Tab-separated table of C-alpha atoms and ligand atoms in Angstrom:
chain	number	residue	atom	x	y	z
A	1	MET	CA	-11.334	23.751	-15.076
A	2	SER	CA	-8.355	21.473	-15.583
A	3	PHE	CA	-5.113	20.887	-13.739
A	4	HIS	CA	-3.403	23.093	-16.343
A	5	ASP	CA	-5.102	26.178	-14.948
A	6	PHE	CA	-3.173	26.044	-11.673
A	7	GLY	CA	0.108	26.933	-13.357
A	8	LEU	CA	1.834	23.889	-11.889
A	9	ASP	CA	5.324	22.871	-12.918
A	10	LYS	CA	5.516	20.719	-16.065
A	11	ARG	CA	7.011	17.825	-14.144
A	12	LEU	CA	4.059	17.807	-11.770
A	13	MET	CA	1.633	17.964	-14.663
A	14	SER	CA	3.129	14.940	-16.290
A	15	LYS	CA	2.916	12.963	-13.015
A	16	ILE	CA	-0.762	13.929	-12.682
A	17	GLU	CA	-1.391	12.747	-16.207
A	18	HIS	CA	0.449	9.554	-15.461
A	19	LEU	CA	-1.881	8.953	-12.499
A	20	GLY	CA	-4.780	9.277	-14.882
A	21	PHE	CA	-6.393	12.267	-13.193
A	22	THR	CA	-8.033	14.489	-15.769
A	23	GLU	CA	-9.931	16.995	-13.664
A	24	PRO	CA	-9.318	18.408	-10.217
A	25	THR	CA	-11.934	17.596	-7.592
A	26	ASP	CA	-13.886	20.454	-5.964
A	27	ILE	CA	-11.598	20.698	-2.974
A	28	GLN	CA	-8.523	20.649	-5.228
A	29	ARG	CA	-10.029	23.359	-7.400
A	30	GLN	CA	-10.547	25.620	-4.397
A	31	ALA	CA	-7.665	24.753	-2.109
A	32	ILE	CA	-4.746	24.539	-4.535
A	33	PRO	CA	-4.856	28.191	-5.741
A	34	ILE	CA	-5.133	29.518	-2.168
A	35	ALA	CA	-2.357	27.254	-0.890
A	36	MET	CA	-0.162	28.325	-3.806
A	37	THR	CA	-0.427	31.966	-2.763
A	38	GLY	CA	1.192	31.059	0.557
A	39	GLN	CA	-1.853	31.792	2.724
A	40	ASP	CA	-2.849	29.676	5.676
A	41	LEU	CA	-5.850	27.482	5.071
A	42	ILE	CA	-8.450	25.442	6.948
A	43	ALA	CA	-10.122	23.171	4.411
A	44	SER	CA	-12.826	20.597	4.796
A	45	SER	CA	-14.593	18.418	2.265
A	46	LYS	CA	-16.218	15.025	2.392
A	47	THR	CA	-14.263	11.780	2.782
A	48	GLY	CA	-12.705	10.455	-0.405
A	49	SER	CA	-12.765	13.795	-2.232
A	50	GLY	CA	-9.046	14.104	-2.912
A	51	LYS	CA	-7.750	16.229	-0.045
A	52	THR	CA	-4.317	14.597	-0.133
A	53	LEU	CA	-3.466	15.896	-3.555
A	54	ALA	CA	-4.920	19.273	-2.584
A	55	PHE	CA	-1.981	19.712	-0.207
A	56	ILE	CA	0.712	17.658	-1.947
A	57	LEU	CA	0.571	19.617	-5.195
A	58	PRO	CA	1.025	23.107	-3.692
A	59	ALA	CA	3.741	21.692	-1.410
A	60	MET	CA	5.625	20.243	-4.369
A	61	GLN	CA	5.209	23.379	-6.420
A	62	ARG	CA	6.610	25.497	-3.624
A	63	ILE	CA	9.642	23.268	-3.079
A	64	MET	CA	10.411	23.101	-6.766
A	65	LYS	CA	9.994	26.816	-7.435
A	66	THR	CA	11.441	28.560	-4.396
A	67	ARG	CA	14.773	28.568	-2.643
A	68	ALA	CA	15.150	26.930	0.768
A	69	LEU	CA	15.507	29.177	3.845
A	70	THR	CA	18.193	26.983	5.375
A	71	LYS	CA	20.510	24.322	4.033
A	72	ARG	CA	19.562	21.413	6.225
A	73	ASP	CA	16.117	21.784	7.742
A	74	PRO	CA	13.000	20.110	6.330
A	75	ARG	CA	10.922	22.479	4.251
A	76	VAL	CA	7.616	20.654	4.520
A	77	VAL	CA	6.265	18.647	7.471
A	78	ILE	CA	3.052	16.652	7.070
A	79	LEU	CA	1.447	15.232	10.221
A	80	THR	CA	-1.298	12.606	10.464
A	81	PRO	CA	-2.979	10.949	13.470
A	82	THR	CA	-2.139	7.346	12.602
A	83	ARG	CA	0.858	5.468	11.229
A	84	GLU	CA	-1.237	3.823	8.550
A	85	LEU	CA	-2.430	7.149	7.225
A	86	ALA	CA	1.083	8.604	7.360
A	87	LYS	CA	2.318	5.704	5.252
A	88	GLN	CA	-0.413	6.261	2.724
A	89	VAL	CA	0.251	9.999	2.438
A	90	PHE	CA	3.949	9.279	2.152
A	91	GLY	CA	3.178	6.842	-0.698
A	92	GLN	CA	1.274	9.584	-2.568
A	93	LEU	CA	4.027	12.117	-1.938
A	94	ARG	CA	6.630	9.680	-3.256
A	95	LEU	CA	4.742	9.478	-6.541
A	96	PHE	CA	5.698	13.137	-6.970
A	97	THR	CA	9.175	13.305	-5.408
A	98	GLY	CA	10.249	10.083	-7.135
A	99	GLY	CA	12.934	10.748	-9.725
A	100	SER	CA	13.513	14.316	-8.440
A	101	GLN	CA	16.286	15.690	-6.248
A	102	PHE	CA	13.818	16.141	-3.391
A	103	LYS	CA	13.980	13.700	-0.510
A	104	ALA	CA	10.944	12.656	1.506
A	105	VAL	CA	11.102	10.541	4.665
A	106	LEU	CA	8.583	8.839	6.896
A	107	ILE	CA	8.987	9.062	10.689
A	108	LEU	CA	6.640	6.837	12.672
A	109	GLY	CA	6.275	5.531	16.180
A	110	GLY	CA	6.848	1.801	16.599
A	111	GLU	CA	9.820	1.789	14.233
A	112	ASN	CA	13.571	1.798	14.882
A	113	PHE	CA	14.570	5.079	16.511
A	114	ASN	CA	18.260	5.018	15.516
A	115	ASP	CA	17.492	4.266	11.893
A	116	GLN	CA	15.290	7.359	11.940
A	117	VAL	CA	18.123	9.434	13.418
A	118	LYS	CA	20.278	8.399	10.449
A	119	THR	CA	17.442	9.172	8.039
A	120	LEU	CA	17.050	12.649	9.525
A	121	GLU	CA	20.806	13.254	9.220
A	122	LYS	CA	20.374	13.093	5.456
A	123	ASP	CA	18.487	16.394	5.621
A	124	PRO	CA	15.231	15.463	3.890
A	125	HIS	CA	13.111	18.175	2.289
A	126	PHE	CA	9.844	16.529	3.318
A	127	ILE	CA	8.948	14.761	6.525
A	128	VAL	CA	5.717	12.813	6.823
A	129	ALA	CA	5.166	11.787	10.439
A	130	THR	CA	2.969	10.999	13.387
A	131	PRO	CA	3.300	13.751	16.020
A	132	GLY	CA	4.652	11.829	19.029
A	133	ARG	CA	7.738	10.321	17.403
A	134	LEU	CA	8.522	13.464	15.493
A	135	THR	CA	8.554	15.625	18.633
A	136	ASP	CA	10.828	13.037	20.271
A	137	HIS	CA	13.408	13.629	17.547
A	138	LEU	CA	12.821	17.359	17.654
A	139	THR	CA	13.415	17.690	21.407
A	140	LYS	CA	16.544	15.534	21.117
A	141	GLY	CA	17.921	17.874	18.462
A	142	HIS	CA	17.931	15.330	15.619
A	143	PHE	CA	16.581	17.962	13.293
A	144	TYR	CA	15.529	21.613	13.477
A	145	LEU	CA	12.596	23.531	12.150
A	146	ASN	CA	14.090	26.964	11.460
A	147	GLY	CA	13.740	26.379	7.769
A	148	LEU	CA	10.206	25.007	7.875
A	149	GLU	CA	8.085	26.640	5.182
A	150	LEU	CA	4.962	24.548	5.209
A	151	LEU	CA	3.253	22.640	8.003
A	152	ILE	CA	0.348	20.414	6.943
A	153	LEU	CA	-2.037	18.815	9.412
A	154	ASP	CA	-4.091	16.058	7.817
A	155	GLU	CA	-7.078	14.946	9.905
A	156	ALA	CA	-6.215	17.804	12.227
A	157	ASP	CA	-9.290	17.365	14.446
A	158	ARG	CA	-8.403	13.748	15.160
A	159	MET	CA	-4.911	14.711	16.285
A	160	LEU	CA	-6.497	17.094	18.793
A	161	ASP	CA	-8.985	14.423	19.937
A	162	LEU	CA	-6.048	12.147	20.634
A	163	GLY	CA	-4.435	14.747	22.814
A	164	PHE	CA	-1.629	15.817	20.493
A	165	ALA	CA	-2.182	19.544	21.055
A	166	LYS	CA	1.057	19.758	23.051
A	167	GLU	CA	3.111	18.104	20.329
A	168	LEU	CA	1.590	20.302	17.658
A	169	THR	CA	2.238	23.400	19.763
A	170	LEU	CA	5.856	22.367	20.302
A	171	ILE	CA	6.377	21.850	16.567
A	172	ASN	CA	4.703	25.191	15.968
A	173	ASN	CA	6.941	26.981	18.489
A	174	LYS	CA	10.151	25.518	17.094
A	175	ALA	CA	9.399	26.869	13.639
A	176	ASP	CA	9.619	30.442	12.465
A	177	HIS	CA	6.069	31.768	12.340
A	178	ARG	CA	6.694	34.652	10.010
A	179	LYS	CA	7.923	32.461	7.195
A	180	ARG	CA	5.716	29.514	7.668
A	181	GLN	CA	2.468	28.545	6.000
A	182	THR	CA	0.085	26.139	7.715
A	183	LEU	CA	-2.661	24.058	6.120
A	184	MET	CA	-5.302	22.042	7.971
A	185	PHE	CA	-7.443	19.389	6.316
A	186	SER	CA	-10.257	17.072	7.412
A	187	ALA	CA	-13.837	16.110	6.609
A	188	THR	CA	-14.873	17.319	10.070
A	189	LEU	CA	-13.288	20.584	11.120
A	190	ASP	CA	-16.105	22.683	12.408
A	191	HIS	CA	-15.943	22.082	16.119
A	192	ALA	CA	-14.865	24.616	18.693
A	193	GLN	CA	-11.681	22.895	19.802
A	194	VAL	CA	-10.334	22.971	16.275
A	195	ASN	CA	-11.167	26.620	15.864
A	196	GLU	CA	-9.450	27.609	19.047
A	197	PHE	CA	-6.392	25.657	18.083
A	198	ALA	CA	-6.389	27.024	14.558
A	199	MET	CA	-6.402	30.566	15.947
A	200	ALA	CA	-3.191	29.815	17.796
A	201	LEU	CA	-1.428	28.011	14.965
A	202	LEU	CA	-2.593	29.675	11.793
A	203	ASN	CA	-2.169	33.206	10.580
A	204	LYS	CA	-5.389	34.774	9.265
A	205	PRO	CA	-6.395	31.529	7.602
A	206	LYS	CA	-8.691	31.305	4.644
A	207	ARG	CA	-11.486	28.828	5.102
A	208	ILE	CA	-12.902	26.423	2.600
A	209	ALA	CA	-15.771	24.124	3.552
A	210	ILE	CA	-17.200	22.129	0.697
A	211	GLY	CA	-20.423	20.917	2.187
A	212	ALA	CA	-20.719	20.889	5.952
A	213	ALA	CA	-19.673	17.811	7.920
A	214	HIS	CA	-23.353	16.862	8.043
A	215	THR	CA	-23.956	17.129	4.283
A	216	GLU	CA	-25.265	13.850	2.967
A	217	HIS	CA	-22.553	11.863	1.178
A	218	GLN	CA	-24.345	10.954	-2.037
A	219	ASP	CA	-22.205	7.926	-2.773
A	220	ILE	CA	-22.675	6.226	0.572
A	221	ASN	CA	-25.933	4.392	1.170
A	222	LYS	CA	-26.484	4.321	4.932
A	223	ARG	CA	-28.677	1.599	6.485
A	224	PHE	CA	-29.506	1.036	10.144
A	225	TYR	CA	-30.643	-2.167	11.849
A	226	PHE	CA	-31.773	-2.728	15.413
A	227	ALA	CA	-29.966	-5.466	17.328
A	228	ASP	CA	-30.891	-6.940	20.686
A	229	ASP	CA	-27.552	-8.144	21.962
A	230	LEU	CA	-24.129	-9.390	21.000
A	231	MET	CA	-25.376	-12.712	19.655
A	232	HIS	CA	-27.973	-10.977	17.545
A	233	LYS	CA	-25.338	-8.578	16.158
A	234	GLN	CA	-23.165	-11.538	15.182
A	235	GLN	CA	-26.071	-13.181	13.398
A	236	LEU	CA	-26.793	-9.964	11.524
A	237	LEU	CA	-23.121	-9.579	10.636
A	238	SER	CA	-22.926	-13.105	9.237
A	239	HIS	CA	-26.132	-12.485	7.353
A	240	PHE	CA	-24.803	-9.300	5.681
A	241	LEU	CA	-21.384	-10.747	4.913
A	242	GLY	CA	-23.076	-13.733	3.296
A	243	LYS	CA	-25.728	-11.810	1.450
A	244	GLU	CA	-24.361	-8.389	0.451
A	245	ASN	CA	-22.608	-8.040	-2.814
A	246	PHE	CA	-19.250	-6.440	-1.990
A	247	GLN	CA	-15.656	-6.477	-3.080
A	248	GLN	CA	-14.060	-5.818	0.283
A	249	ALA	CA	-15.594	-4.836	3.607
A	250	VAL	CA	-14.393	-3.040	6.723
A	251	VAL	CA	-16.085	-3.938	10.002
A	252	PHE	CA	-15.627	-1.452	12.868
A	253	THR	CA	-15.804	-2.510	16.498
A	254	ALA	CA	-15.509	-0.511	19.725
A	255	THR	CA	-12.628	-2.387	21.300
A	256	ARG	CA	-9.541	-4.367	20.410
A	257	ALA	CA	-10.993	-7.374	22.231
A	258	ASP	CA	-14.116	-7.280	20.060
A	259	THR	CA	-11.922	-7.064	16.956
A	260	GLU	CA	-10.119	-10.219	17.887
A	261	ARG	CA	-13.228	-12.114	18.909
A	262	LEU	CA	-15.086	-11.254	15.727
A	263	ALA	CA	-12.109	-12.131	13.550
A	264	ASN	CA	-11.971	-15.574	15.148
A	265	GLU	CA	-15.687	-15.998	14.793
A	266	LEU	CA	-15.603	-15.127	11.076
A	267	ALA	CA	-12.552	-17.253	10.444
A	268	GLN	CA	-14.522	-20.185	11.802
A	269	GLN	CA	-17.220	-19.388	9.263
A	270	ASN	CA	-14.527	-19.533	6.590
A	271	TYR	CA	-14.409	-15.861	5.722
A	272	SER	CA	-11.010	-14.572	4.742
A	273	THR	CA	-10.479	-11.974	7.412
A	274	ALA	CA	-7.785	-9.629	8.643
A	275	ALA	CA	-7.879	-7.955	12.049
A	276	LEU	CA	-6.083	-4.696	12.742
A	277	SER	CA	-5.693	-3.203	16.170
A	278	GLY	CA	-3.256	-1.002	18.020
A	279	ASP	CA	-1.825	-3.724	20.231
A	280	LEU	CA	-0.093	-5.448	17.321
A	281	SER	CA	3.526	-4.702	16.485
A	282	GLN	CA	4.097	-2.176	13.754
A	283	GLY	CA	5.467	-4.946	11.552
A	284	GLN	CA	2.242	-6.895	11.937
A	285	ARG	CA	0.176	-3.792	11.320
A	286	ASN	CA	2.053	-3.089	8.102
A	287	GLN	CA	1.708	-6.646	6.926
A	288	ILE	CA	-2.042	-6.710	7.583
A	289	MET	CA	-2.695	-3.437	5.766
A	290	GLU	CA	-0.520	-4.437	2.827
A	291	SER	CA	-2.202	-7.781	2.363
A	292	PHE	CA	-5.692	-6.303	2.749
A	293	ALA	CA	-4.860	-3.539	0.264
A	294	LYS	CA	-3.750	-6.238	-2.194
A	295	GLY	CA	-7.109	-7.948	-1.797
A	296	GLN	CA	-5.736	-11.021	-0.037
A	297	GLN	CA	-8.573	-10.849	2.462
A	298	LYS	CA	-12.126	-9.818	1.844
A	299	ILE	CA	-12.874	-8.445	5.298
A	300	LEU	CA	-10.935	-6.141	7.600
A	301	ILE	CA	-12.037	-5.949	11.213
A	302	THR	CA	-10.719	-2.966	13.061
A	303	THR	CA	-11.300	-0.193	15.574
A	304	ASP	CA	-11.253	3.572	14.985
A	305	LEU	CA	-7.560	3.086	14.334
A	306	ALA	CA	-8.572	2.732	10.678
A	307	SER	CA	-11.446	5.232	10.625
A	308	ARG	CA	-9.402	8.136	9.286
A	309	GLY	CA	-8.078	8.791	5.852
A	310	LEU	CA	-7.317	5.297	4.612
A	311	ASP	CA	-7.995	4.991	0.904
A	312	LEU	CA	-8.770	1.346	0.208
A	313	VAL	CA	-10.173	1.406	-3.287
A	314	ASN	CA	-12.023	-1.905	-3.224
A	315	VAL	CA	-13.927	-1.337	-0.004
A	316	SER	CA	-17.578	-1.182	-1.024
A	317	LEU	CA	-19.118	-2.091	2.329
A	318	VAL	CA	-18.579	-0.679	5.824
A	319	ILE	CA	-20.277	-2.298	8.808
A	320	ASN	CA	-20.465	-0.579	12.172
A	321	PHE	CA	-20.738	-3.573	14.484
A	322	ASP	CA	-21.145	-0.931	17.137
A	323	LEU	CA	-21.250	2.818	16.910
A	324	PRO	CA	-18.354	5.103	17.687
A	325	LYS	CA	-18.736	7.312	20.746
A	326	HIS	CA	-17.725	10.416	18.796
A	327	SER	CA	-20.128	11.365	16.027
A	328	GLU	CA	-17.369	12.629	13.724
A	329	GLU	CA	-15.871	9.158	13.694
A	330	PHE	CA	-19.100	7.848	12.168
A	331	VAL	CA	-18.566	10.158	9.196
A	332	HIS	CA	-14.971	8.984	8.839
A	333	ARG	CA	-15.732	5.281	9.299
A	334	ILE	CA	-18.393	5.171	6.607
A	335	GLY	CA	-16.107	7.306	4.460
A	336	ARG	CA	-13.828	4.298	3.944
A	337	THR	CA	-16.238	3.499	1.129
A	338	GLY	CA	-17.870	5.681	-1.520
A	339	ARG	CA	-14.513	7.255	-2.415
A	340	ALA	CA	-13.504	9.141	-5.551
A	341	GLY	CA	-16.990	8.824	-7.082
A	342	ASN	CA	-17.489	5.108	-6.345
A	343	LYS	CA	-20.630	3.894	-4.589
A	344	GLY	CA	-20.627	2.168	-1.227
A	345	ASP	CA	-22.885	0.792	1.480
A	346	ALA	CA	-22.657	1.509	5.181
A	347	ILE	CA	-24.580	-0.722	7.565
A	348	SER	CA	-24.853	0.128	11.282
A	349	LEU	CA	-26.072	-2.228	13.985
A	350	ILE	CA	-27.813	-0.418	16.814
A	351	GLY	CA	-28.234	-2.163	20.139
A	352	PRO	CA	-29.359	-0.650	23.430
A	353	LYS	CA	-25.823	0.482	24.236
A	354	ASP	CA	-25.493	2.199	20.876
A	355	TRP	CA	-28.674	4.162	21.282
A	356	GLN	CA	-27.195	7.272	22.825
A	357	SER	CA	-24.445	7.418	20.177
A	358	PHE	CA	-27.064	6.863	17.501
A	359	LYS	CA	-29.102	9.848	18.700
A	360	GLN	CA	-25.935	11.972	18.830
A	361	ILE	CA	-25.027	10.968	15.285
A	362	GLU	CA	-28.543	11.886	14.118
A	363	SER	CA	-28.203	15.303	15.689
A	364	PHE	CA	-24.629	15.772	14.366
A	365	LEU	CA	-25.794	14.910	10.849
A	366	GLN	CA	-29.051	16.807	11.324
A	367	GLN	CA	-31.001	13.849	10.017
A	368	SER	CA	-33.310	11.291	11.440
A	369	PHE	CA	-32.739	7.779	10.200
A	370	SER	CA	-35.236	5.034	9.692
A	371	PHE	CA	-34.470	1.391	10.349
A	372	ASP	CA	-34.459	-1.588	8.038
A	373	SER	CA	-34.920	-5.147	9.188
A	374	VAL	CA	-33.924	-8.613	8.071
A	375	ASP	CA	-36.616	-11.297	7.830
A	376	GLY	CA	-36.028	-13.909	10.481
A	377	LEU	CA	-33.627	-11.628	12.360
A	378	LYS	CA	-35.946	-8.894	13.556
A	379	ALA	CA	-35.002	-7.228	16.823
A	380	LYS	CA	-37.210	-6.754	19.868
A	381	PHE	CA	-35.289	-3.606	20.612
A	382	LYS	CA	-36.836	-0.583	19.004
A	383	GLY	CA	-34.918	2.269	20.605
A	384	LEU	CA	-35.172	3.990	23.927
A	385	LYS	CA	-37.554	6.768	24.742
A	386	ALA	CA	-36.016	10.179	25.211
A	387	LYS	CA	-35.614	11.183	28.834
A	388	GLN	CA	-38.292	13.565	30.009
A	389	SER	CA	-37.296	17.040	31.023
A	390	THR	CA	-37.920	17.927	34.686
A	391	LYS	CA	-40.743	20.246	33.681
A	392	ASP	CA	-42.417	17.530	31.656
A	393	LYS	CA	-41.883	15.055	34.484
A	394	VAL	CA	-43.636	17.299	36.983
A	395	LYS	CA	-46.513	17.755	34.557
A	396	ALA	CA	-46.721	14.004	33.912
A	397	GLU	CA	-46.668	13.270	37.660
A	398	GLN	CA	-49.419	15.751	38.334
A	399	ALA	CA	-51.480	14.274	35.523
A	400	SER	CA	-50.935	10.761	36.751
A	401	LYS	CA	-51.861	11.720	40.356
A	402	LYS	CA	-55.101	13.138	39.083
A	403	LYS	CA	-55.724	9.955	37.142
A	404	GLN	CA	-54.850	7.710	40.058
A	405	SER	CA	-57.352	9.472	42.233
A	406	LYS	CA	-60.018	8.525	39.726
A	407	VAL	CA	-59.159	4.951	38.679
A	408	LYS	CA	-56.866	2.418	40.206
A	409	PRO	CA	-54.727	0.453	37.686
A	410	HIS	CA	-55.155	-3.327	37.738
A	411	LYS	CA	-51.478	-4.118	37.489
A	412	PRO	CA	-48.262	-2.052	37.513
A	413	LYS	CA	-47.092	-1.156	34.054
A	414	VAL	CA	-43.556	-2.185	33.059
A	415	SER	CA	-42.009	0.767	31.334
A	416	LYS	CA	-40.222	0.185	28.062
A	417	LYS	CA	-37.145	1.769	29.557
A	418	THR	CA	-36.927	-0.832	32.314
A	419	PHE	CA	-37.228	-3.644	29.834
A	420	PHE	CA	-34.469	-2.305	27.621
A	421	ALA	CA	-32.167	-1.570	30.484
A	422	GLN	CA	-32.396	-5.181	31.615
A	423	ASP	CA	-31.776	-6.384	28.133
A	424	ALA	CA	-28.815	-4.173	27.435
A	425	GLY	CA	-26.121	-6.689	28.049
A	426	ASP	CA	-24.206	-6.689	24.799
A	427	MET	CA	-21.184	-4.519	25.349
A	428	PRO	CA	-18.941	-3.449	28.176
A	429	VAL	CA	-19.280	0.207	29.019
A	430	LEU	CA	-16.054	1.825	27.957
A	431	LYS	CA	-14.655	4.976	29.375
A	432	ARG	CA	-12.579	7.443	27.440
A	433	LYS	CA	-8.903	7.095	28.310
A	434	LYS	CA	-7.367	10.033	30.077
A	435	ALA	CA	-4.788	11.796	27.963
A	436	LEU	CA	-1.260	10.734	28.844
A	437	PRO	CA	1.590	13.172	29.226
A	438	PRO	CA	3.248	13.601	25.823
A	439	SER	CA	6.348	11.602	26.692
A	440	GLU	CA	4.221	8.550	27.397
A	441	ILE	CA	2.040	8.723	24.347
A	442	ASP	CA	3.067	6.394	21.632
A	443	SER	CA	2.155	8.916	19.017
A	444	GLU	CA	-0.445	7.054	17.078
A	445	GLU	CA	-1.836	4.717	19.663
A	446	ILE	CA	-5.436	5.648	19.403
A	447	PRO	CA	-7.347	5.295	22.642
A	448	GLU	CA	-9.286	2.504	21.059
A	449	ALA	CA	-11.530	1.644	23.940
A	450	GLU	CA	-13.657	4.704	23.391
B	501	ADP	P1	-9.705	12.434	1.132
B	501	ADP	O1	-8.385	12.775	1.767
B	501	ADP	O2	-10.504	13.626	0.738
B	501	ADP	O3	-10.496	11.452	1.922
B	501	ADP	P2	-7.983	11.132	-0.837
B	501	ADP	O4	-7.013	12.217	-0.995
B	501	ADP	O5	-7.576	9.940	-0.018
B	501	ADP	O6	-9.367	11.700	-0.247
B	501	ADP	O7	-8.424	10.681	-2.286
B	501	ADP	C1	-9.427	9.698	-2.510
B	501	ADP	C2	-9.196	9.002	-3.842
B	501	ADP	O8	-9.411	9.892	-4.910
B	501	ADP	C3	-7.761	8.491	-3.979
B	501	ADP	O9	-7.810	7.168	-4.473
B	501	ADP	C4	-7.150	9.434	-4.976
B	501	ADP	O10	-6.146	8.814	-5.726
B	501	ADP	C5	-8.340	9.836	-5.841
B	501	ADP	N1	-8.218	11.154	-6.469
B	501	ADP	C6	-7.629	12.244	-5.949
B	501	ADP	N2	-7.710	13.299	-6.799
B	501	ADP	C7	-8.373	12.859	-7.898
B	501	ADP	C8	-8.780	13.459	-9.138
B	501	ADP	N3	-8.517	14.733	-9.391
B	501	ADP	N4	-9.448	12.704	-10.023
B	501	ADP	C9	-9.711	11.398	-9.753
B	501	ADP	N5	-9.364	10.768	-8.614
B	501	ADP	C10	-8.711	11.478	-7.682
B	502	MG	MG1	-7.441	12.274	3.547
């Protein structure tokens, strides 16, 4: 099958050719025809498989081929969970709107509000946005959604995780349901919260799932290493950065503080490093992402702020300095490499505090992982034993009582568990932030200390 089979407008076809894309990816092959019929759609496929184009092409086709419902309202709204991803999607959209009469604008938190009001007054056809800032403008009457034809939620599950359900519902309510089509995309869409939400927002949606979220990503080589503590993790990190053969690497940490500390540490070791976290100004964030995308640094250290959607073509190595608390984020983090058919490596360092997350990731991916080790940097930590169920405990106690009545032990045994618990001093325990009321959420500030 080729792009020609979709019946896309000639102008779109020539842009696709210009981009050098010869064949649609699987998700494009399946999603584009359904989206073009106007049906609602929930679509998932692995990271780096071309989901962006799977919604941009039908959106463009629709705008080019049909008449607007109103004169001034946006016809297509695309929402993403982070500013960085919104910028990237906007960049892709601009490749198609460029040189046409169709206007696309980008509305993000952290940027000048009044400039955005002026931008919205120009009645754009497309808005790409993060949910918080967009609803601000919507409630203040800076634009209306009566003419909205197509609502696209990229990384929809992440927006719900971040507590944007209210914003999404508001946007949904301000638009005319009968005339509107809604598309949801992500690599991880099969949890209950998403389904419930989709029922409310979408109208008899079609579903496409190319591979389940737990399907092995063939282009990403996952490796796991035990680590005893923070110092040990840093030694392993330096080892891999020195030894692995990579073009660019992304290192994920649990907190903003860790991001900063590691960046300083690596700078001292003369690595060219950029550090991205949510407490920087938007100007700084933009600058960092632009210079990393240009290859001006080899290593990007970040939090889950950058786990979703970012398409950084030269990233061939992802390192999880610690594991994310949500298993889906593991899939998205490692998906910053191995994109569009390229190969990538994903290394995860597992200390005592990561163990629970590690087990959850194994069960989410329905796999059990083995561990590699580095000569000279072997860990004492080898994982924690699973907690016994109450039934098993009672059995074990009864058995041990029987034993005790026969032989007396010479010395008390130190359980493995006790040893590990004492040794588990590498990371602060972080609690999930409580969701803020919508007015206080800076739309894309990811609760990073998760
Ligand atoms: P996803 O959203 O599924 O993670 P993206 O939409 O970011 O993936 O696309 C990943 C990469 O694949 C991008 O660099 C994009 O330009 C490229 N790409 C998209 N469609 C095609 C195609 N049909 N052929 C080749 N490359 C493609
Ligand atoms: Mg994407």
